[in-house]
């Protein structure tokens, strides 16, 4: 079958998709976007987390055909997505719960060509930078899913408690770090956002 | 394999009538695992994602009519007051990502004894709105589960909504797993106080071939509360009553030994959860609980 | 983070930014956070095919017949291969003993053994075709434990063994046996005032690296093959792959693809040969990616073990003797079992002084899943048992468990049961003191003023099982002893090629090794070493491949020591060469070239007094200095097969943990509240990475303490939980705060005084958690992982 949808602001069309293929497979094998990871393919690790119309989901459990006409953001588009959000909400100073990306906003969002360039020159979203700085990356296989999940947490809740962070990231397994540095990274990103207000 | 993409409920019913073996897929949190791991190759997948009404709910006077595909995260967020037991159960489902996709309709369709929603539905009281091109029928939740991963749906029927009794008293849900998040139930227990009818209802998950109510325990407790005048006095429930209730709840189990736990542990744990959830809800009813919803 | 001790003085480039001792950031970090880092499962090639492996559904069976005709006739299928299609006379592989068939021949020996391969244009086509392969099995009885393996009429898992252990084992179903005898344990036992014994069971743990086994094989025009794969040791793979393909090693060119974790599970081959066979047969690139279900069958696991221990002590708390017997289940193929036996036996005494010991360790051949390397490698199982024994003894003697351990702690100069002297710092008592002195985490953290209990801080977590009812706190301690590097006389070396050249007027260094970066941060450290040694800030890490000499395995906590040592060694040679060039070019202009101690710093040649003699770019001009050298740590010896005596190890690593747990004693659920660790790392080359290793290792130890276990049905030897639904890894809600105290007492034998870091924390974490649960519940708990059934007696 044929599936059309938008990934990171770009329209994609995939042909000859087998009906049992997951969104994850289509992203990785048909669209050249292998950033979302295939660690368990059963929704038990979160490595394939993407935003589907703004909502974090395991892309391994979304059938390709279900994505027709919808908007997906993957780790590859996270920096642009975050930059766009920062433009919409300068300083990320909105109150908890008031800062989410509404569905219609997510649908309208388009990649900014300038943003694309900026990312190529090494610009990262705050959560990406914080993961590097805090030592939250070891093998890195869990990292893309964690980044998408953590970015969404901070969007909803710019000042999460440790328990909030743990709960929000409880669907993302990491086998290398013991999670301490991941907590550090999210705290760091939140603290930096606060400083810029 | 064919992928059917009905744009409306009527189209979905027609597709299901034309292909009774079609497997409905909404959140995909069960179906896609089976496909990814090559456990299932249905001839047709019937996608329900394009039918907007399935993710909506209406709060009526007595019931909440919950669309089959309302994600668990929405239930947690929006229906804590009306459906506290189900909201608590929703919070124990898998992970945030799964809760954003999984739904009560999926739990009912799969009808696994380990589905987290079942004990809460049994305890609250609910009816499943099943529909086919032949018409609509309401299936009482007590009659819905017919065997391990089997339910009362006809091959041409789809679940449109679940009508769940609005809470008229405190409700609780508790689930044992060997991990502190993202875990399938070793066993689970739901309990709802219904002060309006002066009854208590329960639901047990993962401790019998189907989700079940602990009917004997309910009857015992109903009688004990009535006889002791507890509903009016709001006195602390006598420990011996709580103990007997727990023992009867454990006795309602018909569990197996499997890789997740032993039968005897399941019985034991259901008893403990029965006692604790009764304690929490009753404290709430007495006015000492800070909310009927539990924490976190 | 406390830092104690005197790291070996470093007389080169200490002022170069980004050198050793700094927490420089990962060079692969940006690629990893943007999703661009190419892991082995991300490999893609135009026109590539998908490989699929058909695996046995029985643990032990004769293969009566295989019919592939229907599969081959499937549209989109390019090849179906069985044993009969193997191109070479070599049809087995293995790390030490070549007992593992590339594809099953006549018999399968474990559940999930590869029997046939399919290549097709889509993974689903390959799966459907594989389902059409008809295999007629005749089931055989399964061997699942020591009793069934060594029964007089036991079926031999491997008939006609001729490997080098075959001659000394008491039964052909025993892979290897290592006794160690020192002193007279029986005589010493007579001096004991207290004797405790116990039988301990350690479950089968999975490495559960997140990046599944995967890779891409591309056939080359010269008849060879290029293989992109995730592994721990490229050259070891190559040595096993090439003979089976019937190719010389130079026609199998391997490049390390991104590795999504390893932890020992990638020491053995998985899909490497299979992908190459399919690529060579079809003439097309072939990609194989296991899913999680298959991954559980695709690699070896940690040996489950039964351990019997007896210890004695005098009334004043001195250990008198130790006897132990350790039975490791190696499963159907040898993998690393012999070396695991060597570790389990030689480290079975733990970090304690005991003069009189009687030790025996064996590994079995059974029809259970093959077991081999996993972080901690034999020492983990022993540590779980001896630490339980230490607590038992302390309790018997009425002593504090930490003081009792400190009283018997080994130190520099202690003689091990193998007769080897511990010739570097062994701060065992100090590490225990440090974890004990850390502040305790607050009690009842789930209580929130004015609100209901926060279940996220309670046993059961989000499942809402308790609001504080039945919850009891417990505290436990443990300390462990791990060897670093390959032992028992293995020629453990690494190779580094270092190149320095001037690019656009700036000196640039390239470091090329075959070291597998599996997440541990070796690439970060290599760049740091090059900066320190060569005073050049711009260092490039060349991708790891087989065009450079072997680096050895990324295992045994050895890479920073051995490949780090090789990089240092090659950098030193490059430095000498560069200074020689400088002397030649500029020596006549300044007497310091001949008389002073010269350093490379900030891209310049400087005197130890800080005077600049020349820019490196001017020294180099258009000439590149390019040196590839091997480097070895000091040699070790094999253990005597009867007495176990021998200088078998090169270095030791020590960590201690204090676990604080809260147990719901009614439901048997555990919340680990804190796992504090103190570890001696000799010298922290990158402190951020060191702490990351310690925390990660600590949590793998927590996993096997309370949830992780591959469950094998004892009647069928089949795996019952090959998925992340039922093989549970700790989530971020299961993991506690992990305060880390790093000690730096230099080992003068090692580069920069460093000590291997990765494994030690995995040892002591598990017994510390068990000790804390025992402390909370009063139960004996001789098995790990602890399940709710064990805590509730149900």
PDB file of N, CA, C and O in Angstrom, chain A residues 1-5 14 17 19 63-69, chain B residues 2-8 11-12 15 25 45-51:
ATOM      1  N   UNK A   1       0.845  -1.200   0.000  1.00  0.00           N
ATOM      2  CA  UNK A   1       0.000   0.000   0.000  1.00  0.00           C
ATOM      3  C   UNK A   1       0.875   1.242   0.000  1.00  0.00           C
ATOM      4  O   UNK A   1       2.079   1.173   0.232  1.00  0.00           O
ATOM      5  N   UNK A   2       0.234   2.391  -0.259  1.00  0.00           N
ATOM      6  CA  UNK A   2       0.951   3.661  -0.265  1.00  0.00           C
ATOM      7  C   UNK A   2       0.579   4.447   0.991  1.00  0.00           C
ATOM      8  O   UNK A   2      -0.573   4.438   1.396  1.00  0.00           O
ATOM      9  N   UNK A   3       1.569   5.092   1.572  1.00  0.00           N
ATOM     10  CA  UNK A   3       1.304   5.910   2.759  1.00  0.00           C
ATOM     11  C   UNK A   3       1.962   7.274   2.579  1.00  0.00           C
ATOM     12  O   UNK A   3       3.130   7.360   2.187  1.00  0.00           O
ATOM     13  N   UNK A   4       1.195   8.322   2.853  1.00  0.00           N
ATOM     14  CA  UNK A   4       1.712   9.702   2.813  1.00  0.00           C
ATOM     15  C   UNK A   4       1.647  10.295   4.201  1.00  0.00           C
ATOM     16  O   UNK A   4       0.608  10.220   4.854  1.00  0.00           O
ATOM     17  N   UNK A   5       2.718  10.861   4.642  1.00  0.00           N
ATOM     18  CA  UNK A   5       2.652  11.608   5.893  1.00  0.00           C
ATOM     19  C   UNK A   5       3.824  12.565   5.992  1.00  0.00           C
ATOM     20  O   UNK A   5       4.696  12.593   5.131  1.00  0.00           O
ATOM     21  N   UNK A  14       5.505   6.824   0.856  1.00  0.00           N
ATOM     22  CA  UNK A  14       6.138   5.507   0.811  1.00  0.00           C
ATOM     23  C   UNK A  14       5.256   4.574  -0.005  1.00  0.00           C
ATOM     24  O   UNK A  14       4.039   4.531   0.195  1.00  0.00           O
ATOM     25  N   UNK A  17       4.379  -0.453   0.704  1.00  0.00           N
ATOM     26  CA  UNK A  17       4.500  -0.739   2.133  1.00  0.00           C
ATOM     27  C   UNK A  17       3.695  -1.989   2.455  1.00  0.00           C
ATOM     28  O   UNK A  17       2.517  -2.091   2.089  1.00  0.00           O
ATOM     29  N   UNK A  19       1.494  -4.230   4.717  1.00  0.00           N
ATOM     30  CA  UNK A  19       0.456  -3.759   5.623  1.00  0.00           C
ATOM     31  C   UNK A  19       0.820  -3.979   7.092  1.00  0.00           C
ATOM     32  O   UNK A  19       0.294  -3.324   7.981  1.00  0.00           O
ATOM     33  N   UNK A  63       0.879   1.185  13.320  1.00  0.00           N
ATOM     34  CA  UNK A  63       0.926   0.579  11.987  1.00  0.00           C
ATOM     35  C   UNK A  63       1.143   1.684  10.959  1.00  0.00           C
ATOM     36  O   UNK A  63       0.586   2.782  11.087  1.00  0.00           O
ATOM     37  N   UNK A  64       1.953   1.373   9.957  1.00  0.00           N
ATOM     38  CA  UNK A  64       2.286   2.396   8.959  1.00  0.00           C
ATOM     39  C   UNK A  64       1.023   3.036   8.394  1.00  0.00           C
ATOM     40  O   UNK A  64       0.948   4.256   8.241  1.00  0.00           O
ATOM     41  N   UNK A  65       0.030   2.218   8.120  1.00  0.00           N
ATOM     42  CA  UNK A  65      -1.198   2.736   7.517  1.00  0.00           C
ATOM     43  C   UNK A  65      -1.953   3.698   8.408  1.00  0.00           C
ATOM     44  O   UNK A  65      -2.782   4.475   7.938  1.00  0.00           O
ATOM     45  N   UNK A  66      -1.674   3.656   9.698  1.00  0.00           N
ATOM     46  CA  UNK A  66      -2.380   4.549  10.624  1.00  0.00           C
ATOM     47  C   UNK A  66      -1.836   5.976  10.584  1.00  0.00           C
ATOM     48  O   UNK A  66      -2.416   6.872  11.177  1.00  0.00           O
ATOM     49  N   UNK A  67      -0.689   6.165   9.934  1.00  0.00           N
ATOM     50  CA  UNK A  67      -0.035   7.468   9.963  1.00  0.00           C
ATOM     51  C   UNK A  67      -0.446   8.324   8.778  1.00  0.00           C
ATOM     52  O   UNK A  67      -0.035   9.473   8.657  1.00  0.00           O
ATOM     53  N   UNK A  68      -1.229   7.756   7.885  1.00  0.00           N
ATOM     54  CA  UNK A  68      -1.661   8.479   6.688  1.00  0.00           C
ATOM     55  C   UNK A  68      -2.140   9.886   7.039  1.00  0.00           C
ATOM     56  O   UNK A  68      -3.031  10.042   7.890  1.00  0.00           O
ATOM     57  N   UNK A  69      -1.515  10.864   6.430  1.00  0.00           N
ATOM     58  CA  UNK A  69      -1.951  12.245   6.609  1.00  0.00           C
ATOM     59  C   UNK A  69      -1.560  12.889   7.919  1.00  0.00           C
ATOM     60  O   UNK A  69      -1.991  14.000   8.216  1.00  0.00           O
TER      61      UNK A  69
ATOM     62  N   UNK B   2      -4.471  -7.176   4.260  1.00  0.00           N
ATOM     63  CA  UNK B   2      -5.049  -5.918   3.782  1.00  0.00           C
ATOM     64  C   UNK B   2      -5.197  -4.946   4.945  1.00  0.00           C
ATOM     65  O   UNK B   2      -5.451  -5.373   6.069  1.00  0.00           O
ATOM     66  N   UNK B   3      -5.050  -3.701   4.637  1.00  0.00           N
ATOM     67  CA  UNK B   3      -5.185  -2.675   5.669  1.00  0.00           C
ATOM     68  C   UNK B   3      -6.420  -1.852   5.353  1.00  0.00           C
ATOM     69  O   UNK B   3      -6.451  -1.104   4.374  1.00  0.00           O
ATOM     70  N   UNK B   4      -7.455  -2.009   6.168  1.00  0.00           N
ATOM     71  CA  UNK B   4      -8.718  -1.321   5.921  1.00  0.00           C
ATOM     72  C   UNK B   4      -8.744  -0.030   6.729  1.00  0.00           C
ATOM     73  O   UNK B   4      -8.457  -0.034   7.924  1.00  0.00           O
ATOM     74  N   UNK B   5      -9.105   1.058   6.048  1.00  0.00           N
ATOM     75  CA  UNK B   5      -9.054   2.361   6.715  1.00  0.00           C
ATOM     76  C   UNK B   5     -10.402   3.055   6.670  1.00  0.00           C
ATOM     77  O   UNK B   5     -10.578   4.039   5.941  1.00  0.00           O
ATOM     78  N   UNK B   6     -11.378   2.560   7.408  1.00  0.00           N
ATOM     79  CA  UNK B   6     -12.687   3.203   7.366  1.00  0.00           C
ATOM     80  C   UNK B   6     -12.600   4.631   7.903  1.00  0.00           C
ATOM     81  O   UNK B   6     -11.893   4.888   8.864  1.00  0.00           O
ATOM     82  N   UNK B   7     -13.342   5.530   7.253  1.00  0.00           N
ATOM     83  CA  UNK B   7     -13.315   6.931   7.670  1.00  0.00           C
ATOM     84  C   UNK B   7     -14.447   7.237   8.635  1.00  0.00           C
ATOM     85  O   UNK B   7     -14.484   8.292   9.232  1.00  0.00           O
ATOM     86  N   UNK B   8     -15.374   6.302   8.767  1.00  0.00           N
ATOM     87  CA  UNK B   8     -16.506   6.541   9.662  1.00  0.00           C
ATOM     88  C   UNK B   8     -16.870   5.246  10.369  1.00  0.00           C
ATOM     89  O   UNK B   8     -16.449   4.151   9.974  1.00  0.00           O
ATOM     90  N   UNK B  11     -18.700   2.846   8.085  1.00  0.00           N
ATOM     91  CA  UNK B  11     -17.775   2.130   7.198  1.00  0.00           C
ATOM     92  C   UNK B  11     -17.049   1.019   7.946  1.00  0.00           C
ATOM     93  O   UNK B  11     -16.808  -0.057   7.403  1.00  0.00           O
ATOM     94  N   UNK B  12     -16.727   1.307   9.204  1.00  0.00           N
ATOM     95  CA  UNK B  12     -16.023   0.293  10.002  1.00  0.00           C
ATOM     96  C   UNK B  12     -16.912  -0.924  10.218  1.00  0.00           C
ATOM     97  O   UNK B  12     -16.475  -2.080  10.091  1.00  0.00           O
ATOM     98  N   UNK B  15     -17.144  -2.862   7.063  1.00  0.00           N
ATOM     99  CA  UNK B  15     -15.904  -3.611   6.801  1.00  0.00           C
ATOM    100  C   UNK B  15     -15.836  -4.845   7.691  1.00  0.00           C
ATOM    101  O   UNK B  15     -15.432  -5.930   7.253  1.00  0.00           O
ATOM    102  N   UNK B  25      -7.582  -2.502  14.903  1.00  0.00           N
ATOM    103  CA  UNK B  25      -6.355  -1.939  15.487  1.00  0.00           C
ATOM    104  C   UNK B  25      -6.612  -0.471  15.776  1.00  0.00           C
ATOM    105  O   UNK B  25      -7.086   0.261  14.916  1.00  0.00           O
ATOM    106  N   UNK B  45      -6.331  -5.955   8.660  1.00  0.00           N
ATOM    107  CA  UNK B  45      -6.273  -5.076   9.830  1.00  0.00           C
ATOM    108  C   UNK B  45      -7.303  -3.984   9.612  1.00  0.00           C
ATOM    109  O   UNK B  45      -7.419  -3.433   8.507  1.00  0.00           O
ATOM    110  N   UNK B  46      -8.064  -3.695  10.647  1.00  0.00           N
ATOM    111  CA  UNK B  46      -9.133  -2.699  10.535  1.00  0.00           C
ATOM    112  C   UNK B  46      -8.765  -1.514  11.425  1.00  0.00           C
ATOM    113  O   UNK B  46      -8.891  -1.572  12.651  1.00  0.00           O
ATOM    114  N   UNK B  47      -8.283  -0.462  10.787  1.00  0.00           N
ATOM    115  CA  UNK B  47      -7.785   0.697  11.538  1.00  0.00           C
ATOM    116  C   UNK B  47      -8.946   1.562  12.035  1.00  0.00           C
ATOM    117  O   UNK B  47      -9.793   1.970  11.251  1.00  0.00           O
ATOM    118  N   UNK B  48      -8.958   1.826  13.319  1.00  0.00           N
ATOM    119  CA  UNK B  48     -10.046   2.637  13.894  1.00  0.00           C
ATOM    120  C   UNK B  48      -9.601   4.071  14.196  1.00  0.00           C
ATOM    121  O   UNK B  48     -10.360   4.864  14.730  1.00  0.00           O
ATOM    122  N   UNK B  49      -8.357   4.392  13.845  1.00  0.00           N
ATOM    123  CA  UNK B  49      -7.814   5.704  14.224  1.00  0.00           C
ATOM    124  C   UNK B  49      -8.495   6.889  13.544  1.00  0.00           C
ATOM    125  O   UNK B  49      -8.441   8.009  14.029  1.00  0.00           O
ATOM    126  N   UNK B  50      -9.128   6.624  12.417  1.00  0.00           N
ATOM    127  CA  UNK B  50      -9.690   7.766  11.683  1.00  0.00           C
ATOM    128  C   UNK B  50     -11.109   8.098  12.136  1.00  0.00           C
ATOM    129  O   UNK B  50     -11.712   9.032  11.640  1.00  0.00           O
ATOM    130  N   UNK B  51     -11.609   7.309  13.077  1.00  0.00           N
ATOM    131  CA  UNK B  51     -12.991   7.536  13.522  1.00  0.00           C
ATOM    132  C   UNK B  51     -12.952   8.375  14.795  1.00  0.00           C
ATOM    133  O   UNK B  51     -12.738   7.865  15.892  1.00  0.00           O
TER     134      UNK B  51
END
